Amino acid sequence: MQIEINGNALKLITGDITKQETEAIVNAANGTLLGGGGVDGAIHRAAGPELLAECRQIRQEQLNGEKLPTGKAVITKGYRLPASFVIHTVGPVWSGKEGKDKLLADCYRNSLQLAAAHGIHSISFPSISTGIYRFPIDRAATVALSTIVEFLDSREFGEVVMTLFSQSDYEVYEAALKKLMD
Ligand code: AR6
């Protein structure tokens, strides 16, 4: 499914984000930036060890050894990935609290703003927080898509691709997008 928003494109696809050829892909990381399971593990495996080395450097130099806070984003190169850049963001762990929606929205907004600040015009997102972090996917889809739509409404950007890992995740996002556009 693809829609146009203010001259920009928003696409929903199924696929593996490590294969996406947008200028940037987004990693659903954790605050350590040192890798993990899920999409984070897949991105680090596909990008090669240089990605971990740059993440370690960011921890030391940009974050003074601290963790990347939930909702914030940092950018690295893509190394062996088709994408030139990886934007790493930390989604909220679901705990049944309403306040988590805002933190999830922050992930999308901050990633998009960071991409735009680096002159990036195409970006692929995974479904942040809906795997290991257990955020309910229908709720996450509405937060993700409404944040992306709001961003694209406000500026000239290019292309945003939501890369869903399964057909069932795709269908949830498709239903949420249709509802949002009604
Ligand atoms: N391409 C696209 N989507 C993928 C891929 C892939 N190659 N692999 C998995 N997904 P998760 P989270 C989907 O668990 O919930 C890590 O250990 C997956 O099906 O990767 O934000 C981090 O280090 C799901 O729909 O991320 C953190 O500790 C979505 O990506 C923690 O997991 C997100 O699932 C973050 O948990």
PDB file of N, CA and C in Angstrom, residues 29-120:
ATOM      1  N   ALA A  29      16.779  -0.419  18.513  1.00  0.00           N
ATOM      2  CA  ALA A  29      17.928  -0.799  19.348  1.00  0.00           C
ATOM      3  C   ALA A  29      17.536  -0.836  20.825  1.00  0.00           C
ATOM      4  N   ASN A  30      18.530  -1.038  21.681  1.00  0.00           N
ATOM      5  CA  ASN A  30      18.333  -0.795  23.117  1.00  0.00           C
ATOM      6  C   ASN A  30      19.340   0.269  23.527  1.00  0.00           C
ATOM      7  N   GLY A  31      19.188   0.791  24.733  1.00  0.00           N
ATOM      8  CA  GLY A  31      19.977   1.949  25.159  1.00  0.00           C
ATOM      9  C   GLY A  31      21.484   1.731  25.154  1.00  0.00           C
ATOM     10  N   THR A  32      21.920   0.486  25.214  1.00  0.00           N
ATOM     11  CA  THR A  32      23.382   0.249  25.224  1.00  0.00           C
ATOM     12  C   THR A  32      23.994   0.472  23.850  1.00  0.00           C
ATOM     13  N   LEU A  33      23.192   0.378  22.807  1.00  0.00           N
ATOM     14  CA  LEU A  33      23.638   0.445  21.399  1.00  0.00           C
ATOM     15  C   LEU A  33      24.624  -0.667  21.056  1.00  0.00           C
ATOM     16  N   LEU A  34      24.683  -1.698  21.876  1.00  0.00           N
ATOM     17  CA  LEU A  34      25.691  -2.747  21.651  1.00  0.00           C
ATOM     18  C   LEU A  34      25.115  -3.986  20.985  1.00  0.00           C
ATOM     19  N   GLY A  35      23.942  -3.844  20.384  1.00  0.00           N
ATOM     20  CA  GLY A  35      23.331  -4.968  19.674  1.00  0.00           C
ATOM     21  C   GLY A  35      22.386  -5.746  20.571  1.00  0.00           C
ATOM     22  N   GLY A  36      21.720  -6.716  19.973  1.00  0.00           N
ATOM     23  CA  GLY A  36      20.732  -7.508  20.714  1.00  0.00           C
ATOM     24  C   GLY A  36      20.109  -8.517  19.781  1.00  0.00           C
ATOM     25  N   GLY A  37      18.864  -8.889  20.057  1.00  0.00           N
ATOM     26  CA  GLY A  37      18.164  -9.853  19.213  1.00  0.00           C
ATOM     27  C   GLY A  37      17.331  -9.128  18.161  1.00  0.00           C
ATOM     28  N   GLY A  38      16.327  -9.809  17.632  1.00  0.00           N
ATOM     29  CA  GLY A  38      15.359  -9.203  16.725  1.00  0.00           C
ATOM     30  C   GLY A  38      16.003  -8.455  15.565  1.00  0.00           C
ATOM     31  N   VAL A  39      15.399  -7.343  15.218  1.00  0.00           N
ATOM     32  CA  VAL A  39      15.874  -6.579  14.064  1.00  0.00           C
ATOM     33  C   VAL A  39      17.264  -5.986  14.334  1.00  0.00           C
ATOM     34  N   ASP A  40      17.546  -5.660  15.579  1.00  0.00           N
ATOM     35  CA  ASP A  40      18.853  -5.129  15.991  1.00  0.00           C
ATOM     36  C   ASP A  40      19.961  -6.140  15.644  1.00  0.00           C
ATOM     37  N   GLY A  41      19.758  -7.392  16.030  1.00  0.00           N
ATOM     38  CA  GLY A  41      20.743  -8.438  15.731  1.00  0.00           C
ATOM     39  C   GLY A  41      20.919  -8.609  14.233  1.00  0.00           C
ATOM     40  N   ALA A  42      19.799  -8.588  13.498  1.00  0.00           N
ATOM     41  CA  ALA A  42      19.856  -8.780  12.045  1.00  0.00           C
ATOM     42  C   ALA A  42      20.632  -7.633  11.379  1.00  0.00           C
ATOM     43  N   ILE A  43      20.399  -6.409  11.839  1.00  0.00           N
ATOM     44  CA  ILE A  43      21.090  -5.244  11.252  1.00  0.00           C
ATOM     45  C   ILE A  43      22.595  -5.318  11.544  1.00  0.00           C
ATOM     46  N   HIS A  44      22.959  -5.654  12.774  1.00  0.00           N
ATOM     47  CA  HIS A  44      24.394  -5.747  13.098  1.00  0.00           C
ATOM     48  C   HIS A  44      25.072  -6.869  12.317  1.00  0.00           C
ATOM     49  N   ARG A  45      24.395  -7.994  12.156  1.00  0.00           N
ATOM     50  CA  ARG A  45      24.985  -9.102  11.377  1.00  0.00           C
ATOM     51  C   ARG A  45      25.200  -8.690   9.923  1.00  0.00           C
ATOM     52  N   ALA A  46      24.204  -8.011   9.365  1.00  0.00           N
ATOM     53  CA  ALA A  46      24.298  -7.649   7.947  1.00  0.00           C
ATOM     54  C   ALA A  46      25.278  -6.495   7.715  1.00  0.00           C
ATOM     55  N   ALA A  47      25.398  -5.591   8.675  1.00  0.00           N
ATOM     56  CA  ALA A  47      26.266  -4.415   8.497  1.00  0.00           C
ATOM     57  C   ALA A  47      27.731  -4.752   8.729  1.00  0.00           C
ATOM     58  N   GLY A  48      27.995  -5.765   9.581  1.00  0.00           N
ATOM     59  CA  GLY A  48      29.374  -6.134   9.906  1.00  0.00           C
ATOM     60  C   GLY A  48      29.864  -5.433  11.175  1.00  0.00           C
ATOM     61  N   PRO A  49      31.045  -5.852  11.664  1.00  0.00           N
ATOM     62  CA  PRO A  49      31.541  -5.393  12.977  1.00  0.00           C
ATOM     63  C   PRO A  49      31.851  -3.901  13.063  1.00  0.00           C
ATOM     64  N   GLU A  50      32.028  -3.253  11.909  1.00  0.00           N
ATOM     65  CA  GLU A  50      32.306  -1.808  11.946  1.00  0.00           C
ATOM     66  C   GLU A  50      31.137  -1.044  12.555  1.00  0.00           C
ATOM     67  N   LEU A  51      29.937  -1.578  12.405  1.00  0.00           N
ATOM     68  CA  LEU A  51      28.762  -0.886  12.970  1.00  0.00           C
ATOM     69  C   LEU A  51      28.848  -0.864  14.494  1.00  0.00           C
ATOM     70  N   LEU A  52      29.192  -2.001  15.073  1.00  0.00           N
ATOM     71  CA  LEU A  52      29.312  -2.057  16.539  1.00  0.00           C
ATOM     72  C   LEU A  52      30.417  -1.110  17.015  1.00  0.00           C
ATOM     73  N   ALA A  53      31.505  -1.053  16.271  1.00  0.00           N
ATOM     74  CA  ALA A  53      32.615  -0.170  16.654  1.00  0.00           C
ATOM     75  C   ALA A  53      32.150   1.289  16.660  1.00  0.00           C
ATOM     76  N   GLU A  54      31.374   1.697  15.652  1.00  0.00           N
ATOM     77  CA  GLU A  54      30.893   3.094  15.619  1.00  0.00           C
ATOM     78  C   GLU A  54      29.893   3.341  16.748  1.00  0.00           C
ATOM     79  N   CYS A  55      29.070   2.332  17.060  1.00  0.00           N
ATOM     80  CA  CYS A  55      28.115   2.485  18.167  1.00  0.00           C
ATOM     81  C   CYS A  55      28.847   2.667  19.504  1.00  0.00           C
ATOM     82  N   ARG A  56      29.919   1.913  19.695  1.00  0.00           N
ATOM     83  CA  ARG A  56      30.720   2.062  20.923  1.00  0.00           C
ATOM     84  C   ARG A  56      31.298   3.469  21.023  1.00  0.00           C
ATOM     85  N   GLN A  57      31.763   3.978  19.869  1.00  0.00           N
ATOM     86  CA  GLN A  57      32.339   5.324  19.826  1.00  0.00           C
ATOM     87  C   GLN A  57      31.278   6.374  20.181  1.00  0.00           C
ATOM     88  N   ILE A  58      30.070   6.204  19.677  1.00  0.00           N
ATOM     89  CA  ILE A  58      28.981   7.146  19.991  1.00  0.00           C
ATOM     90  C   ILE A  58      28.676   7.121  21.483  1.00  0.00           C
ATOM     91  N   ARG A  59      28.630   5.913  22.065  1.00  0.00           N
ATOM     92  CA  ARG A  59      28.398   5.811  23.518  1.00  0.00           C
ATOM     93  C   ARG A  59      29.418   6.653  24.281  1.00  0.00           C
ATOM     94  N   GLN A  60      30.690   6.526  23.867  1.00  0.00           N
ATOM     95  CA  GLN A  60      31.747   7.245  24.596  1.00  0.00           C
ATOM     96  C   GLN A  60      31.731   8.732  24.308  1.00  0.00           C
ATOM     97  N   GLU A  61      31.632   9.081  23.018  1.00  0.00           N
ATOM     98  CA  GLU A  61      31.881  10.473  22.641  1.00  0.00           C
ATOM     99  C   GLU A  61      30.640  11.356  22.661  1.00  0.00           C
ATOM    100  N   GLN A  62      29.478  10.801  22.251  1.00  0.00           N
ATOM    101  CA  GLN A  62      28.271  11.645  22.222  1.00  0.00           C
ATOM    102  C   GLN A  62      27.451  11.495  23.497  1.00  0.00           C
ATOM    103  N   LEU A  63      27.528  10.323  24.127  1.00  0.00           N
ATOM    104  CA  LEU A  63      26.649  10.032  25.261  1.00  0.00           C
ATOM    105  C   LEU A  63      27.413   9.947  26.587  1.00  0.00           C
ATOM    106  N   ASN A  64      28.706  10.275  26.559  1.00  0.00           N
ATOM    107  CA  ASN A  64      29.539  10.235  27.767  1.00  0.00           C
ATOM    108  C   ASN A  64      29.422   8.915  28.523  1.00  0.00           C
ATOM    109  N   GLY A  65      29.347   7.828  27.786  1.00  0.00           N
ATOM    110  CA  GLY A  65      29.283   6.503  28.416  1.00  0.00           C
ATOM    111  C   GLY A  65      27.896   6.104  28.884  1.00  0.00           C
ATOM    112  N   GLU A  66      26.921   7.037  28.798  1.00  0.00           N
ATOM    113  CA  GLU A  66      25.555   6.736  29.259  1.00  0.00           C
ATOM    114  C   GLU A  66      24.792   5.994  28.160  1.00  0.00           C
ATOM    115  N   LYS A  67      23.635   5.432  28.556  1.00  0.00           N
ATOM    116  CA  LYS A  67      22.768   4.787  27.567  1.00  0.00           C
ATOM    117  C   LYS A  67      22.014   5.837  26.757  1.00  0.00           C
ATOM    118  N   LEU A  68      21.624   5.451  25.539  1.00  0.00           N
ATOM    119  CA  LEU A  68      20.755   6.321  24.743  1.00  0.00           C
ATOM    120  C   LEU A  68      19.352   6.255  25.359  1.00  0.00           C
ATOM    121  N   PRO A  69      18.785   7.421  25.754  1.00  0.00           N
ATOM    122  CA  PRO A  69      17.465   7.389  26.402  1.00  0.00           C
ATOM    123  C   PRO A  69      16.353   6.911  25.449  1.00  0.00           C
ATOM    124  N   THR A  70      15.333   6.303  25.994  1.00  0.00           N
ATOM    125  CA  THR A  70      14.167   5.866  25.227  1.00  0.00           C
ATOM    126  C   THR A  70      13.580   7.049  24.454  1.00  0.00           C
ATOM    127  N   GLY A  71      13.280   6.814  23.181  1.00  0.00           N
ATOM    128  CA  GLY A  71      12.676   7.866  22.346  1.00  0.00           C
ATOM    129  C   GLY A  71      13.674   8.687  21.561  1.00  0.00           C
ATOM    130  N   LYS A  72      14.952   8.630  21.956  1.00  0.00           N
ATOM    131  CA  LYS A  72      15.984   9.415  21.258  1.00  0.00           C
ATOM    132  C   LYS A  72      16.593   8.600  20.114  1.00  0.00           C
ATOM    133  N   ALA A  73      17.357   9.280  19.235  1.00  0.00           N
ATOM    134  CA  ALA A  73      17.931   8.605  18.069  1.00  0.00           C
ATOM    135  C   ALA A  73      19.337   9.117  17.784  1.00  0.00           C
ATOM    136  N   VAL A  74      20.182   8.212  17.276  1.00  0.00           N
ATOM    137  CA  VAL A  74      21.526   8.589  16.808  1.00  0.00           C
ATOM    138  C   VAL A  74      21.747   7.960  15.432  1.00  0.00           C
ATOM    139  N   ILE A  75      22.727   8.489  14.690  1.00  0.00           N
ATOM    140  CA  ILE A  75      22.955   8.009  13.320  1.00  0.00           C
ATOM    141  C   ILE A  75      24.369   7.467  13.152  1.00  0.00           C
ATOM    142  N   THR A  76      24.475   6.374  12.401  1.00  0.00           N
ATOM    143  CA  THR A  76      25.782   5.815  12.025  1.00  0.00           C
ATOM    144  C   THR A  76      25.772   5.555  10.521  1.00  0.00           C
ATOM    145  N   LYS A  77      26.916   5.147  10.016  1.00  0.00           N
ATOM    146  CA  LYS A  77      26.974   4.686   8.631  1.00  0.00           C
ATOM    147  C   LYS A  77      26.357   3.285   8.546  1.00  0.00           C
ATOM    148  N   GLY A  78      26.123   2.834   7.312  1.00  0.00           N
ATOM    149  CA  GLY A  78      25.476   1.527   7.113  1.00  0.00           C
ATOM    150  C   GLY A  78      26.446   0.389   6.812  1.00  0.00           C
ATOM    151  N   TYR A  79      27.717   0.736   6.566  1.00  0.00           N
ATOM    152  CA  TYR A  79      28.763  -0.270   6.287  1.00  0.00           C
ATOM    153  C   TYR A  79      28.330  -1.263   5.215  1.00  0.00           C
ATOM    154  N   ARG A  80      28.172  -2.562   5.503  1.00  0.00           N
ATOM    155  CA  ARG A  80      27.890  -3.547   4.444  1.00  0.00           C
ATOM    156  C   ARG A  80      26.410  -3.628   4.044  1.00  0.00           C
ATOM    157  N   LEU A  81      25.592  -2.765   4.623  1.00  0.00           N
ATOM    158  CA  LEU A  81      24.166  -2.738   4.260  1.00  0.00           C
ATOM    159  C   LEU A  81      23.973  -1.994   2.940  1.00  0.00           C
ATOM    160  N   PRO A  82      22.894  -2.266   2.222  1.00  0.00           N
ATOM    161  CA  PRO A  82      22.589  -1.434   1.053  1.00  0.00           C
ATOM    162  C   PRO A  82      22.302   0.014   1.448  1.00  0.00           C
ATOM    163  N   ALA A  83      21.745   0.237   2.618  1.00  0.00           N
ATOM    164  CA  ALA A  83      21.467   1.597   3.101  1.00  0.00           C
ATOM    165  C   ALA A  83      22.776   2.269   3.523  1.00  0.00           C
ATOM    166  N   SER A  84      22.905   3.564   3.228  1.00  0.00           N
ATOM    167  CA  SER A  84      24.136   4.283   3.599  1.00  0.00           C
ATOM    168  C   SER A  84      24.194   4.602   5.084  1.00  0.00           C
ATOM    169  N   PHE A  85      23.009   4.720   5.716  1.00  0.00           N
ATOM    170  CA  PHE A  85      22.960   5.125   7.129  1.00  0.00           C
ATOM    171  C   PHE A  85      22.036   4.213   7.930  1.00  0.00           C
ATOM    172  N   VAL A  86      22.358   4.077   9.226  1.00  0.00           N
ATOM    173  CA  VAL A  86      21.445   3.426  10.166  1.00  0.00           C
ATOM    174  C   VAL A  86      21.121   4.445  11.258  1.00  0.00           C
ATOM    175  N   ILE A  87      19.833   4.645  11.487  1.00  0.00           N
ATOM    176  CA  ILE A  87      19.409   5.498  12.600  1.00  0.00           C
ATOM    177  C   ILE A  87      18.953   4.560  13.716  1.00  0.00           C
ATOM    178  N   HIS A  88      19.599   4.683  14.869  1.00  0.00           N
ATOM    179  CA  HIS A  88      19.318   3.792  15.992  1.00  0.00           C
ATOM    180  C   HIS A  88      18.415   4.530  16.975  1.00  0.00           C
ATOM    181  N   THR A  89      17.302   3.932  17.304  1.00  0.00           N
ATOM    182  CA  THR A  89      16.413   4.540  18.285  1.00  0.00           C
ATOM    183  C   THR A  89      15.985   3.474  19.285  1.00  0.00           C
ATOM    184  N   VAL A  90      15.583   3.928  20.467  1.00  0.00           N
ATOM    185  CA  VAL A  90      15.217   2.980  21.526  1.00  0.00           C
ATOM    186  C   VAL A  90      13.732   3.120  21.812  1.00  0.00           C
ATOM    187  N   GLY A  91      12.974   2.093  21.494  1.00  0.00           N
ATOM    188  CA  GLY A  91      11.544   2.098  21.754  1.00  0.00           C
ATOM    189  C   GLY A  91      11.246   1.816  23.221  1.00  0.00           C
ATOM    190  N   PRO A  92      10.027   2.170  23.671  1.00  0.00           N
ATOM    191  CA  PRO A  92       9.635   1.870  25.048  1.00  0.00           C
ATOM    192  C   PRO A  92       9.279   0.390  25.218  1.00  0.00           C
ATOM    193  N   VAL A  93       9.580  -0.132  26.404  1.00  0.00           N
ATOM    194  CA  VAL A  93       9.116  -1.478  26.765  1.00  0.00           C
ATOM    195  C   VAL A  93       7.665  -1.321  27.190  1.00  0.00           C
ATOM    196  N   TRP A  94       6.760  -2.137  26.633  1.00  0.00           N
ATOM    197  CA  TRP A  94       5.339  -2.013  26.968  1.00  0.00           C
ATOM    198  C   TRP A  94       5.094  -2.430  28.413  1.00  0.00           C
ATOM    199  N   SER A  95       4.333  -1.586  29.123  1.00  0.00           N
ATOM    200  CA  SER A  95       4.007  -1.937  30.508  1.00  0.00           C
ATOM    201  C   SER A  95       2.538  -1.645  30.784  1.00  0.00           C
ATOM    202  N   GLY A  96       1.758  -1.443  29.698  1.00  0.00           N
ATOM    203  CA  GLY A  96       0.341  -1.181  29.881  1.00  0.00           C
ATOM    204  C   GLY A  96       0.011   0.251  30.242  1.00  0.00           C
ATOM    205  N   LYS A  97       0.989   1.150  30.106  1.00  0.00           N
ATOM    206  CA  LYS A  97       0.759   2.549  30.488  1.00  0.00           C
ATOM    207  C   LYS A  97       0.597   3.446  29.256  1.00  0.00           C
ATOM    208  N   GLU A  98      -0.375   4.330  29.342  1.00  0.00           N
ATOM    209  CA  GLU A  98      -0.672   5.257  28.246  1.00  0.00           C
ATOM    210  C   GLU A  98       0.546   6.094  27.836  1.00  0.00           C
ATOM    211  N   GLY A  99       1.346   6.504  28.817  1.00  0.00           N
ATOM    212  CA  GLY A  99       2.498   7.376  28.569  1.00  0.00           C
ATOM    213  C   GLY A  99       3.495   6.797  27.594  1.00  0.00           C
ATOM    214  N   LYS A 100       3.419   5.501  27.384  1.00  0.00           N
ATOM    215  CA  LYS A 100       4.375   4.856  26.476  1.00  0.00           C
ATOM    216  C   LYS A 100       4.124   5.257  25.022  1.00  0.00           C
ATOM    217  N   ASP A 101       2.904   5.671  24.702  1.00  0.00           N
ATOM    218  CA  ASP A 101       2.598   6.097  23.335  1.00  0.00           C
ATOM    219  C   ASP A 101       3.487   7.278  22.927  1.00  0.00           C
ATOM    220  N   LYS A 102       3.661   8.214  23.853  1.00  0.00           N
ATOM    221  CA  LYS A 102       4.440   9.412  23.543  1.00  0.00           C
ATOM    222  C   LYS A 102       5.896   9.045  23.258  1.00  0.00           C
ATOM    223  N   LEU A 103       6.432   8.121  24.047  1.00  0.00           N
ATOM    224  CA  LEU A 103       7.830   7.707  23.841  1.00  0.00           C
ATOM    225  C   LEU A 103       7.994   6.998  22.497  1.00  0.00           C
ATOM    226  N   LEU A 104       6.979   6.206  22.119  1.00  0.00           N
ATOM    227  CA  LEU A 104       7.048   5.539  20.818  1.00  0.00           C
ATOM    228  C   LEU A 104       6.976   6.571  19.688  1.00  0.00           C
ATOM    229  N   ALA A 105       6.092   7.538  19.830  1.00  0.00           N
ATOM    230  CA  ALA A 105       5.999   8.624  18.839  1.00  0.00           C
ATOM    231  C   ALA A 105       7.333   9.379  18.746  1.00  0.00           C
ATOM    232  N   ASP A 106       7.982   9.601  19.886  1.00  0.00           N
ATOM    233  CA  ASP A 106       9.290  10.286  19.898  1.00  0.00           C
ATOM    234  C   ASP A 106      10.300   9.540  19.025  1.00  0.00           C
ATOM    235  N   CYS A 107      10.275   8.195  19.069  1.00  0.00           N
ATOM    236  CA  CYS A 107      11.218   7.394  18.256  1.00  0.00           C
ATOM    237  C   CYS A 107      11.075   7.729  16.789  1.00  0.00           C
ATOM    238  N   TYR A 108       9.827   7.742  16.308  1.00  0.00           N
ATOM    239  CA  TYR A 108       9.593   8.013  14.893  1.00  0.00           C
ATOM    240  C   TYR A 108       9.944   9.456  14.555  1.00  0.00           C
ATOM    241  N   ARG A 109       9.470  10.412  15.376  1.00  0.00           N
ATOM    242  CA  ARG A 109       9.703  11.828  15.086  1.00  0.00           C
ATOM    243  C   ARG A 109      11.195  12.163  15.129  1.00  0.00           C
ATOM    244  N   ASN A 110      11.881  11.703  16.182  1.00  0.00           N
ATOM    245  CA  ASN A 110      13.313  12.022  16.304  1.00  0.00           C
ATOM    246  C   ASN A 110      14.129  11.362  15.191  1.00  0.00           C
ATOM    247  N   SER A 111      13.744  10.158  14.786  1.00  0.00           N
ATOM    248  CA  SER A 111      14.455   9.483  13.682  1.00  0.00           C
ATOM    249  C   SER A 111      14.264  10.255  12.383  1.00  0.00           C
ATOM    250  N   LEU A 112      13.042  10.702  12.129  1.00  0.00           N
ATOM    251  CA  LEU A 112      12.760  11.453  10.902  1.00  0.00           C
ATOM    252  C   LEU A 112      13.480  12.798  10.914  1.00  0.00           C
ATOM    253  N   GLN A 113      13.483  13.465  12.056  1.00  0.00           N
ATOM    254  CA  GLN A 113      14.162  14.767  12.141  1.00  0.00           C
ATOM    255  C   GLN A 113      15.668  14.614  11.939  1.00  0.00           C
ATOM    256  N   LEU A 114      16.235  13.553  12.509  1.00  0.00           N
ATOM    257  CA  LEU A 114      17.672  13.304  12.358  1.00  0.00           C
ATOM    258  C   LEU A 114      18.000  13.001  10.892  1.00  0.00           C
ATOM    259  N   ALA A 115      17.149  12.206  10.257  1.00  0.00           N
ATOM    260  CA  ALA A 115      17.349  11.901   8.833  1.00  0.00           C
ATOM    261  C   ALA A 115      17.319  13.188   8.014  1.00  0.00           C
ATOM    262  N   ALA A 116      16.301  14.004   8.238  1.00  0.00           N
ATOM    263  CA  ALA A 116      16.171  15.257   7.478  1.00  0.00           C
ATOM    264  C   ALA A 116      17.390  16.155   7.713  1.00  0.00           C
ATOM    265  N   ALA A 117      17.868  16.195   8.939  1.00  0.00           N
ATOM    266  CA  ALA A 117      19.033  17.036   9.269  1.00  0.00           C
ATOM    267  C   ALA A 117      20.295  16.561   8.550  1.00  0.00           C
ATOM    268  N   HIS A 118      20.315  15.286   8.145  1.00  0.00           N
ATOM    269  CA  HIS A 118      21.454  14.743   7.397  1.00  0.00           C
ATOM    270  C   HIS A 118      21.196  14.706   5.898  1.00  0.00           C
ATOM    271  N   GLY A 119      20.161  15.382   5.455  1.00  0.00           N
ATOM    272  CA  GLY A 119      19.880  15.452   4.017  1.00  0.00           C
ATOM    273  C   GLY A 119      19.369  14.161   3.428  1.00  0.00           C
ATOM    274  N   ILE A 120      18.864  13.282   4.277  1.00  0.00           N
ATOM    275  CA  ILE A 120      18.330  11.987   3.820  1.00  0.00           C
ATOM    276  C   ILE A 120      16.892  12.181   3.349  1.00  0.00           C
TER     277      ILE A 120
END
